[in-house]
PDB file of C-alpha atoms in Angstrom:
ATOM      1  CA  UNK A   1      73.217 105.450  71.735  1.00 76.00           C
ATOM      2  CA  UNK A   2      69.715 106.768  71.438  1.00 83.00           C
ATOM      3  CA  UNK A   3      68.713 110.296  70.698  1.00 89.00           C
ATOM      4  CA  UNK A   4      66.022 110.855  73.290  1.00 90.00           C
ATOM      5  CA  UNK A   5      63.372 113.533  73.282  1.00 93.00           C
ATOM      6  CA  UNK A   6      63.246 116.127  76.032  1.00 96.00           C
ATOM      7  CA  UNK A   7      60.222 115.575  78.246  1.00 96.00           C
ATOM      8  CA  UNK A   8      59.561 119.282  78.479  1.00 96.00           C
ATOM      9  CA  UNK A   9      60.336 120.947  75.154  1.00 94.00           C
ATOM     10  CA  UNK A  10      60.473 117.831  72.917  1.00 93.00           C
ATOM     11  CA  UNK A  11      63.840 118.735  71.456  1.00 94.00           C
ATOM     12  CA  UNK A  12      66.430 116.049  70.862  1.00 93.00           C
ATOM     13  CA  UNK A  13      68.675 115.143  73.788  1.00 94.00           C
ATOM     14  CA  UNK A  14      72.067 114.237  72.371  1.00 93.00           C
ATOM     15  CA  UNK A  15      74.428 111.868  74.188  1.00 91.00           C
ATOM     16  CA  UNK A  16      76.301 113.600  76.966  1.00 91.00           C
ATOM     17  CA  UNK A  17      73.729 116.345  77.292  1.00 93.00           C
ATOM     18  CA  UNK A  18      71.029 117.039  79.815  1.00 93.00           C
ATOM     19  CA  UNK A  19      69.824 115.301  82.916  1.00 95.00           C
ATOM     20  CA  UNK A  20      67.590 112.383  83.711  1.00 95.00           C
ATOM     21  CA  UNK A  21      65.134 112.424  86.579  1.00 96.00           C
ATOM     22  CA  UNK A  22      63.843 109.119  87.904  1.00 95.00           C
ATOM     23  CA  UNK A  23      60.620 109.223  89.860  1.00 94.00           C
ATOM     24  CA  UNK A  24      60.048 106.668  92.592  1.00 93.00           C
ATOM     25  CA  UNK A  25      57.580 104.791  90.404  1.00 92.00           C
ATOM     26  CA  UNK A  26      60.569 104.360  88.041  1.00 91.00           C
ATOM     27  CA  UNK A  27      59.228 106.658  85.328  1.00 94.00           C
ATOM     28  CA  UNK A  28      62.160 108.495  83.775  1.00 94.00           C
ATOM     29  CA  UNK A  29      62.121 112.065  82.530  1.00 96.00           C
ATOM     30  CA  UNK A  30      64.864 113.350  80.282  1.00 95.00           C
ATOM     31  CA  UNK A  31      65.627 117.008  79.982  1.00 96.00           C
ATOM     32  CA  UNK A  32      67.738 118.598  77.281  1.00 95.00           C
ATOM     33  CA  UNK A  33      69.079 121.462  79.412  1.00 95.00           C
ATOM     34  CA  UNK A  34      68.760 123.079  82.804  1.00 94.00           C
ATOM     35  CA  UNK A  35      66.036 125.408  81.507  1.00 96.00           C
ATOM     36  CA  UNK A  36      63.685 122.468  80.940  1.00 96.00           C
ATOM     37  CA  UNK A  37      64.730 120.758  84.158  1.00 95.00           C
ATOM     38  CA  UNK A  38      64.092 123.883  86.203  1.00 96.00           C
ATOM     39  CA  UNK A  39      60.731 124.508  84.600  1.00 96.00           C
ATOM     40  CA  UNK A  40      59.748 120.955  85.423  1.00 96.00           C
ATOM     41  CA  UNK A  41      60.837 121.461  89.023  1.00 95.00           C
ATOM     42  CA  UNK A  42      58.650 124.566  89.158  1.00 96.00           C
ATOM     43  CA  UNK A  43      55.775 122.266  88.140  1.00 96.00           C
ATOM     44  CA  UNK A  44      55.019 124.229  85.015  1.00 96.00           C
ATOM     45  CA  UNK A  45      52.832 122.738  82.360  1.00 96.00           C
ATOM     46  CA  UNK A  46      54.668 122.446  79.020  1.00 95.00           C
ATOM     47  CA  UNK A  47      51.384 122.889  77.172  1.00 95.00           C
ATOM     48  CA  UNK A  48      51.043 126.369  78.615  1.00 95.00           C
ATOM     49  CA  UNK A  49      54.531 127.634  77.783  1.00 95.00           C
ATOM     50  CA  UNK A  50      54.823 129.159  74.338  1.00 95.00           C
ATOM     51  CA  UNK A  51      58.346 127.952  73.611  1.00 96.00           C
ATOM     52  CA  UNK A  52      57.618 124.239  73.922  1.00 96.00           C
ATOM     53  CA  UNK A  53      56.669 121.908  71.110  1.00 94.00           C
ATOM     54  CA  UNK A  54      53.687 120.737  73.134  1.00 94.00           C
ATOM     55  CA  UNK A  55      52.237 124.254  73.136  1.00 95.00           C
ATOM     56  CA  UNK A  56      52.910 124.892  69.469  1.00 94.00           C
ATOM     57  CA  UNK A  57      51.215 121.688  68.474  1.00 93.00           C
ATOM     58  CA  UNK A  58      48.285 122.146  70.830  1.00 93.00           C
ATOM     59  CA  UNK A  59      47.718 125.718  69.631  1.00 93.00           C
ATOM     60  CA  UNK A  60      47.815 124.778  65.959  1.00 91.00           C
ATOM     61  CA  UNK A  61      51.059 126.603  65.276  1.00 92.00           C
ATOM     62  CA  UNK A  62      52.726 123.534  63.876  1.00 91.00           C
ATOM     63  CA  UNK A  63      51.756 120.470  61.965  1.00 89.00           C
ATOM     64  CA  UNK A  64      50.483 117.973  64.542  1.00 87.00           C
ATOM     65  CA  UNK A  65      48.956 115.136  62.557  1.00 88.00           C
ATOM     66  CA  UNK A  66      51.022 113.785  59.716  1.00 87.00           C
ATOM     67  CA  UNK A  67      52.151 110.425  58.414  1.00 89.00           C
ATOM     68  CA  UNK A  68      55.800 111.541  58.411  1.00 87.00           C
ATOM     69  CA  UNK A  69      55.814 111.479  62.226  1.00 87.00           C
ATOM     70  CA  UNK A  70      55.290 107.734  62.111  1.00 88.00           C
ATOM     71  CA  UNK A  71      58.894 107.216  61.038  1.00 88.00           C
ATOM     72  CA  UNK A  72      60.408 108.863  64.099  1.00 84.00           C
ATOM     73  CA  UNK A  73      59.337 106.468  66.809  1.00 84.00           C
ATOM     74  CA  UNK A  74      60.947 104.597  69.638  1.00 83.00           C
ATOM     75  CA  UNK A  75      61.386 101.022  68.496  1.00 85.00           C
ATOM     76  CA  UNK A  76      62.468  98.566  71.114  1.00 86.00           C
ATOM     77  CA  UNK A  77      63.244  95.765  68.708  1.00 90.00           C
ATOM     78  CA  UNK A  78      66.927  95.678  67.830  1.00 89.00           C
ATOM     79  CA  UNK A  79      67.698  95.396  64.127  1.00 90.00           C
ATOM     80  CA  UNK A  80      70.621  93.317  62.940  1.00 93.00           C
ATOM     81  CA  UNK A  81      73.064  95.313  60.845  1.00 94.00           C
ATOM     82  CA  UNK A  82      72.545  94.903  57.146  1.00 95.00           C
ATOM     83  CA  UNK A  83      74.360  97.019  54.614  1.00 96.00           C
ATOM     84  CA  UNK A  84      71.521  97.110  52.089  1.00 96.00           C
ATOM     85  CA  UNK A  85      68.989  97.937  54.763  1.00 95.00           C
ATOM     86  CA  UNK A  86      71.215 100.708  56.038  1.00 95.00           C
ATOM     87  CA  UNK A  87      71.564 102.114  52.537  1.00 96.00           C
ATOM     88  CA  UNK A  88      67.847 102.146  51.863  1.00 96.00           C
ATOM     89  CA  UNK A  89      67.143 103.566  55.320  1.00 93.00           C
ATOM     90  CA  UNK A  90      69.503 106.458  54.721  1.00 95.00           C
ATOM     91  CA  UNK A  91      67.841 107.178  51.392  1.00 96.00           C
ATOM     92  CA  UNK A  92      64.404 106.928  52.987  1.00 94.00           C
ATOM     93  CA  UNK A  93      65.428 109.305  55.779  1.00 94.00           C
ATOM     94  CA  UNK A  94      66.468 111.888  53.226  1.00 95.00           C
ATOM     95  CA  UNK A  95      63.233 111.513  51.322  1.00 95.00           C
ATOM     96  CA  UNK A  96      61.089 111.660  54.456  1.00 94.00           C
ATOM     97  CA  UNK A  97      62.779 114.853  55.659  1.00 94.00           C
ATOM     98  CA  UNK A  98      62.222 116.355  52.241  1.00 95.00           C
ATOM     99  CA  UNK A  99      58.514 115.522  52.260  1.00 95.00           C
ATOM    100  CA  UNK A 100      58.146 116.661  55.845  1.00 94.00           C
ATOM    101  CA  UNK A 101      59.768 120.006  55.097  1.00 94.00           C
ATOM    102  CA  UNK A 102      57.486 120.514  52.123  1.00 95.00           C
ATOM    103  CA  UNK A 103      54.408 119.722  54.159  1.00 94.00           C
ATOM    104  CA  UNK A 104      55.503 122.005  56.953  1.00 94.00           C
ATOM    105  CA  UNK A 105      56.020 124.795  54.455  1.00 94.00           C
ATOM    106  CA  UNK A 106      52.533 124.225  53.048  1.00 94.00           C
ATOM    107  CA  UNK A 107      51.089 124.197  56.552  1.00 94.00           C
ATOM    108  CA  UNK A 108      52.807 127.484  57.341  1.00 94.00           C
ATOM    109  CA  UNK A 109      51.633 129.108  54.153  1.00 93.00           C
ATOM    110  CA  UNK A 110      48.091 128.013  54.826  1.00 92.00           C
ATOM    111  CA  UNK A 111      48.287 129.376  58.345  1.00 91.00           C
ATOM    112  CA  UNK A 112      49.643 132.687  57.118  1.00 92.00           C
ATOM    113  CA  UNK A 113      47.266 133.017  54.154  1.00 91.00           C
ATOM    114  CA  UNK A 114      44.827 135.371  55.848  1.00 89.00           C
ATOM    115  CA  UNK A 115      47.521 137.248  57.753  1.00 90.00           C
ATOM    116  CA  UNK A 116      48.203 139.827  55.018  1.00 89.00           C
ATOM    117  CA  UNK A 117      44.585 140.970  54.782  1.00 90.00           C
ATOM    118  CA  UNK A 118      44.193 141.188  58.535  1.00 92.00           C
ATOM    119  CA  UNK A 119      47.378 143.224  58.873  1.00 92.00           C
ATOM    120  CA  UNK A 120      46.330 145.534  56.051  1.00 91.00           C
ATOM    121  CA  UNK A 121      42.974 146.290  57.622  1.00 92.00           C
ATOM    122  CA  UNK A 122      44.597 146.783  61.014  1.00 93.00           C
ATOM    123  CA  UNK A 123      47.080 149.239  59.518  1.00 92.00           C
ATOM    124  CA  UNK A 124      44.300 151.195  57.843  1.00 91.00           C
ATOM    125  CA  UNK A 125      42.467 151.504  61.132  1.00 92.00           C
ATOM    126  CA  UNK A 126      45.610 152.676  62.859  1.00 91.00           C
ATOM    127  CA  UNK A 127      46.333 155.286  60.217  1.00 87.00           C
ATOM    128  CA  UNK A 128      42.792 156.610  60.390  1.00 84.00           C
ATOM    129  CA  UNK A 129      42.961 156.843  64.148  1.00 87.00           C
ATOM    130  CA  UNK A 130      46.327 158.558  64.322  1.00 85.00           C
ATOM    131  CA  UNK A 131      46.310 160.620  61.156  1.00 78.00           C
ATOM    132  CA  UNK A 132      47.227 163.763  63.075  1.00 77.00           C
ATOM    133  CA  UNK A 133      50.660 162.321  63.756  1.00 80.00           C
ATOM    134  CA  UNK A 134      51.740 161.955  60.140  1.00 78.00           C
ATOM    135  CA  UNK A 135      49.726 164.497  58.135  1.00 75.00           C
ATOM    136  CA  UNK A 136      50.771 168.123  57.596  1.00 80.00           C
ATOM    137  CA  UNK A 137      48.179 170.806  58.450  1.00 80.00           C
ATOM    138  CA  UNK A 138      47.447 171.338  54.743  1.00 82.00           C
ATOM    139  CA  UNK A 139      46.728 167.685  54.035  1.00 80.00           C
ATOM    140  CA  UNK A 140      44.798 167.437  57.242  1.00 77.00           C
ATOM    141  CA  UNK A 141      42.398 170.180  56.186  1.00 82.00           C
ATOM    142  CA  UNK A 142      42.175 168.615  52.725  1.00 82.00           C
ATOM    143  CA  UNK A 143      41.328 165.208  54.213  1.00 79.00           C
ATOM    144  CA  UNK A 144      38.795 166.826  56.479  1.00 81.00           C
ATOM    145  CA  UNK A 145      37.063 168.601  53.606  1.00 85.00           C
ATOM    146  CA  UNK A 146      37.043 165.361  51.608  1.00 83.00           C
ATOM    147  CA  UNK A 147      35.482 163.564  54.474  1.00 82.00           C
ATOM    148  CA  UNK A 148      32.843 166.243  54.867  1.00 86.00           C
ATOM    149  CA  UNK A 149      32.052 166.191  51.182  1.00 87.00           C
ATOM    150  CA  UNK A 150      31.625 162.415  51.264  1.00 85.00           C
ATOM    151  CA  UNK A 151      29.292 162.702  54.199  1.00 85.00           C
ATOM    152  CA  UNK A 152      27.223 165.449  52.586  1.00 85.00           C
ATOM    153  CA  UNK A 153      27.091 163.462  49.335  1.00 82.00           C
ATOM    154  CA  UNK A 154      25.858 160.382  51.102  1.00 79.00           C
ATOM    155  CA  UNK A 155      23.278 162.503  52.886  1.00 79.00           C
ATOM    156  CA  UNK A 156      22.112 163.843  49.517  1.00 76.00           C
ATOM    157  CA  UNK A 157      21.739 160.293  48.252  1.00 71.00           C
ATOM    158  CA  UNK A 158      19.722 159.435  51.303  1.00 67.00           C
ATOM    159  CA  UNK A 159      17.344 162.340  50.603  1.00 63.00           C
TER     160      UNK A 159
ATOM    161  CA  UNK B   1      75.099 114.328  99.064  1.00 91.00           C
ATOM    162  CA  UNK B   2      74.553 112.462 102.299  1.00 95.00           C
ATOM    163  CA  UNK B   3      76.268 113.836 105.345  1.00 94.00           C
ATOM    164  CA  UNK B   4      75.904 113.852 109.113  1.00 94.00           C
ATOM    165  CA  UNK B   5      72.280 114.291 110.177  1.00 95.00           C
ATOM    166  CA  UNK B   6      70.834 113.554 106.724  1.00 96.00           C
ATOM    167  CA  UNK B   7      67.651 111.546 106.970  1.00 96.00           C
ATOM    168  CA  UNK B   8      67.126 108.740 104.480  1.00 96.00           C
ATOM    169  CA  UNK B   9      64.294 106.412 103.598  1.00 96.00           C
ATOM    170  CA  UNK B  10      64.990 102.728 104.061  1.00 95.00           C
ATOM    171  CA  UNK B  11      63.715 100.688 101.139  1.00 94.00           C
ATOM    172  CA  UNK B  12      64.288  97.134 102.374  1.00 93.00           C
ATOM    173  CA  UNK B  13      62.258  94.937 104.717  1.00 91.00           C
ATOM    174  CA  UNK B  14      64.637  95.234 107.651  1.00 91.00           C
ATOM    175  CA  UNK B  15      61.990  97.050 109.688  1.00 91.00           C
ATOM    176  CA  UNK B  16      63.517 100.517 109.679  1.00 93.00           C
ATOM    177  CA  UNK B  17      61.636 103.263 107.833  1.00 94.00           C
ATOM    178  CA  UNK B  18      63.696 106.408 108.387  1.00 96.00           C
ATOM    179  CA  UNK B  19      67.334 106.516 109.428  1.00 96.00           C
ATOM    180  CA  UNK B  20      69.767 109.321 110.130  1.00 97.00           C
ATOM    181  CA  UNK B  21      73.317 109.367 108.872  1.00 96.00           C
ATOM    182  CA  UNK B  22      75.768 109.595 111.752  1.00 96.00           C
ATOM    183  CA  UNK B  23      79.035 108.891 109.923  1.00 94.00           C
ATOM    184  CA  UNK B  24      80.251 108.908 106.347  1.00 95.00           C
ATOM    185  CA  UNK B  25      82.671 106.045 105.784  1.00 93.00           C
ATOM    186  CA  UNK B  26      84.945 107.670 103.268  1.00 90.00           C
ATOM    187  CA  UNK B  27      87.400 110.479 103.377  1.00 90.00           C
ATOM    188  CA  UNK B  28      84.976 113.144 102.334  1.00 90.00           C
ATOM    189  CA  UNK B  29      82.333 115.348 103.824  1.00 92.00           C
ATOM    190  CA  UNK B  30      79.494 113.652 102.051  1.00 94.00           C
ATOM    191  CA  UNK B  31      78.577 110.294 100.606  1.00 95.00           C
ATOM    192  CA  UNK B  32      76.826 109.448  97.345  1.00 95.00           C
ATOM    193  CA  UNK B  33      75.207 106.442  95.671  1.00 95.00           C
ATOM    194  CA  UNK B  34      77.119 103.228  96.338  1.00 94.00           C
ATOM    195  CA  UNK B  35      78.830 104.584  99.449  1.00 94.00           C
ATOM    196  CA  UNK B  36      78.589 103.087 102.890  1.00 95.00           C
ATOM    197  CA  UNK B  37      77.495 105.116 105.894  1.00 96.00           C
ATOM    198  CA  UNK B  38      76.667 104.520 109.544  1.00 96.00           C
ATOM    199  CA  UNK B  39      73.070 105.272 110.466  1.00 96.00           C
ATOM    200  CA  UNK B  40      70.859 105.462 113.505  1.00 96.00           C
ATOM    201  CA  UNK B  41      67.317 104.159 113.130  1.00 95.00           C
ATOM    202  CA  UNK B  42      64.872 106.978 113.823  1.00 95.00           C
ATOM    203  CA  UNK B  43      61.568 105.457 112.767  1.00 94.00           C
ATOM    204  CA  UNK B  44      60.947 101.717 112.638  1.00 92.00           C
ATOM    205  CA  UNK B  45      57.958  99.569 111.898  1.00 89.00           C
ATOM    206  CA  UNK B  46      56.020  98.814 115.086  1.00 86.00           C
ATOM    207  CA  UNK B  47      56.497  95.357 116.525  1.00 76.00           C
ATOM    208  CA  UNK B  48      53.199  93.607 115.811  1.00 67.00           C
ATOM    209  CA  UNK B  49      53.830  90.590 118.004  1.00 61.00           C
ATOM    210  CA  UNK B  50      56.793  88.968 119.674  1.00 55.00           C
ATOM    211  CA  UNK B  51      56.955  85.921 117.391  1.00 56.00           C
ATOM    212  CA  UNK B  52      57.035  87.635 114.032  1.00 55.00           C
ATOM    213  CA  UNK B  53      59.267  90.406 115.352  1.00 48.00           C
ATOM    214  CA  UNK B  54      62.294  88.161 115.423  1.00 52.00           C
ATOM    215  CA  UNK B  55      61.870  87.277 111.769  1.00 55.00           C
ATOM    216  CA  UNK B  56      60.776  90.476 110.070  1.00 60.00           C
ATOM    217  CA  UNK B  57      61.819  93.453 112.135  1.00 70.00           C
ATOM    218  CA  UNK B  58      65.550  93.219 112.408  1.00 84.00           C
ATOM    219  CA  UNK B  59      65.996  96.916 113.070  1.00 88.00           C
ATOM    220  CA  UNK B  60      64.515  98.750 116.025  1.00 90.00           C
ATOM    221  CA  UNK B  61      64.381 102.399 116.849  1.00 92.00           C
ATOM    222  CA  UNK B  62      67.708 103.553 118.242  1.00 93.00           C
ATOM    223  CA  UNK B  63      69.752 100.834 116.557  1.00 92.00           C
ATOM    224  CA  UNK B  64      73.007 101.709 114.846  1.00 95.00           C
ATOM    225  CA  UNK B  65      73.701 100.012 111.545  1.00 94.00           C
ATOM    226  CA  UNK B  66      75.804 100.269 108.436  1.00 95.00           C
ATOM    227  CA  UNK B  67      73.815 101.343 105.394  1.00 96.00           C
ATOM    228  CA  UNK B  68      74.287 101.527 101.640  1.00 96.00           C
ATOM    229  CA  UNK B  69      73.004 104.532  99.725  1.00 96.00           C
ATOM    230  CA  UNK B  70      70.962 103.518  96.689  1.00 96.00           C
ATOM    231  CA  UNK B  71      69.291 106.757  95.547  1.00 95.00           C
ATOM    232  CA  UNK B  72      70.089 110.431  96.000  1.00 96.00           C
ATOM    233  CA  UNK B  73      68.247 113.614  95.245  1.00 95.00           C
ATOM    234  CA  UNK B  74      71.492 115.265  94.227  1.00 95.00           C
ATOM    235  CA  UNK B  75      72.229 114.496  90.598  1.00 93.00           C
ATOM    236  CA  UNK B  76      75.252 112.319  89.876  1.00 94.00           C
ATOM    237  CA  UNK B  77      77.189 112.220  86.623  1.00 94.00           C
ATOM    238  CA  UNK B  78      77.132 109.102  84.497  1.00 91.00           C
ATOM    239  CA  UNK B  79      79.983 107.913  82.328  1.00 89.00           C
ATOM    240  CA  UNK B  80      78.087 108.948  79.180  1.00 86.00           C
ATOM    241  CA  UNK B  81      77.987 112.564  80.337  1.00 89.00           C
ATOM    242  CA  UNK B  82      74.385 112.578  81.425  1.00 90.00           C
ATOM    243  CA  UNK B  83      73.291 113.429  84.941  1.00 94.00           C
ATOM    244  CA  UNK B  84      70.765 111.394  86.856  1.00 95.00           C
ATOM    245  CA  UNK B  85      68.773 112.273  89.921  1.00 95.00           C
ATOM    246  CA  UNK B  86      66.070 110.579  91.949  1.00 95.00           C
ATOM    247  CA  UNK B  87      63.043 111.593  93.943  1.00 93.00           C
ATOM    248  CA  UNK B  88      64.498 110.984  97.418  1.00 95.00           C
ATOM    249  CA  UNK B  89      67.498 109.896  99.434  1.00 96.00           C
ATOM    250  CA  UNK B  90      67.221 106.186 100.107  1.00 96.00           C
ATOM    251  CA  UNK B  91      69.364 103.446 101.554  1.00 96.00           C
ATOM    252  CA  UNK B  92      69.324  99.811 102.591  1.00 95.00           C
ATOM    253  CA  UNK B  93      70.704  98.512 105.863  1.00 95.00           C
ATOM    254  CA  UNK B  94      73.724  96.228 105.965  1.00 94.00           C
ATOM    255  CA  UNK B  95      74.984  93.748 108.519  1.00 92.00           C
ATOM    256  CA  UNK B  96      78.549  93.440 109.735  1.00 90.00           C
ATOM    257  CA  UNK B  97      79.507  91.273 106.760  1.00 91.00           C
ATOM    258  CA  UNK B  98      78.363  94.061 104.400  1.00 92.00           C
ATOM    259  CA  UNK B  99      75.409  91.998 103.263  1.00 92.00           C
ATOM    260  CA  UNK B 100      71.870  93.417 103.119  1.00 93.00           C
ATOM    261  CA  UNK B 101      70.057  93.094 106.419  1.00 92.00           C
ATOM    262  CA  UNK B 102      66.668  92.672 104.818  1.00 91.00           C
ATOM    263  CA  UNK B 103      65.755  89.955 102.361  1.00 91.00           C
ATOM    264  CA  UNK B 104      63.987  92.191  99.878  1.00 92.00           C
ATOM    265  CA  UNK B 105      64.451  95.638  98.342  1.00 93.00           C
ATOM    266  CA  UNK B 106      61.318  97.580  97.525  1.00 92.00           C
ATOM    267  CA  UNK B 107      61.995 100.229  94.943  1.00 92.00           C
ATOM    268  CA  UNK B 108      64.420 101.234  92.251  1.00 94.00           C
ATOM    269  CA  UNK B 109      68.167 101.492  92.776  1.00 94.00           C
ATOM    270  CA  UNK B 110      70.875 103.180  90.730  1.00 94.00           C
ATOM    271  CA  UNK B 111      73.175 101.307  88.352  1.00 93.00           C
ATOM    272  CA  UNK B 112      76.183 102.791  90.132  1.00 93.00           C
ATOM    273  CA  UNK B 113      75.908 100.017  92.730  1.00 94.00           C
ATOM    274  CA  UNK B 114      76.992  97.494  90.119  1.00 93.00           C
ATOM    275  CA  UNK B 115      80.133  99.471  89.361  1.00 92.00           C
ATOM    276  CA  UNK B 116      80.947  99.587  93.058  1.00 92.00           C
ATOM    277  CA  UNK B 117      80.482  95.815  93.362  1.00 91.00           C
ATOM    278  CA  UNK B 118      77.344  95.714  95.484  1.00 93.00           C
ATOM    279  CA  UNK B 119      76.192  92.594  93.668  1.00 93.00           C
ATOM    280  CA  UNK B 120      73.807  91.321  96.313  1.00 93.00           C
ATOM    281  CA  UNK B 121      71.944  94.622  96.514  1.00 92.00           C
ATOM    282  CA  UNK B 122      71.617  94.738  92.736  1.00 94.00           C
ATOM    283  CA  UNK B 123      70.256  91.188  92.567  1.00 94.00           C
ATOM    284  CA  UNK B 124      67.616  91.937  95.199  1.00 93.00           C
ATOM    285  CA  UNK B 125      66.420  95.142  93.569  1.00 93.00           C
ATOM    286  CA  UNK B 126      63.248  94.934  91.455  1.00 93.00           C
ATOM    287  CA  UNK B 127      64.540  97.538  89.018  1.00 92.00           C
ATOM    288  CA  UNK B 128      67.976  98.983  88.348  1.00 93.00           C
ATOM    289  CA  UNK B 129      68.201 102.315  86.529  1.00 90.00           C
TER     290      UNK B 129
END
């Protein structure tokens, strides 16, 4: 039994799940659930839908180029069962997932590095714009006088 | 889901192109892949000349034949729990001995035919899915 990848959202299609569509040129499309199947029928482009892997990779939301992806590939050469090989493979799988998770974490952190500063500046702008909502009349007049004093000071400097 | 009046593509070289189902040969309202039906030929290849017509075009417009369904648009469940569907409804024509009328099948057929013992049809098909 193979674990296939959904043509639309790239999630794993487990045995007994999903549907397979066979085009007349004998190309097969596997879908993990009716959601993907229906979206395909509606001729939607998976690269334009935010919830698909194709979009996330194309838009730089997820790690797209990495050596760990090389391990998860369709291999059409059958391998004869070998206990030692199986043992080492299982160990390798564990190790690869570990490395992959670490790299994904690093990728996420890198992507989110500038987010804090951007959010902070956005919040400041919002507060400045809508100060009347949160400030009491007293503070409002205080802020106003402060602002005026700053302006007058700067004008003095200019002169 | 092939029933009375369903139109199907014919994917063998019998000469018919489009046929219409006029009878489902099982005790149900509709037929699926691997089922036999009776069809009327609606569109057939034009007879190019009298000599070759006898060899290639075995089906003419208006003929009534038995046919075997090889692909359906309606998804069918597989034993492993998956569902499979095709692009169109397609069939091949059969003679009275339940053998394919044409000598070739052009296009993919479903694996279900093997389970229903249509060995000849499977062996003629270029690809079985």
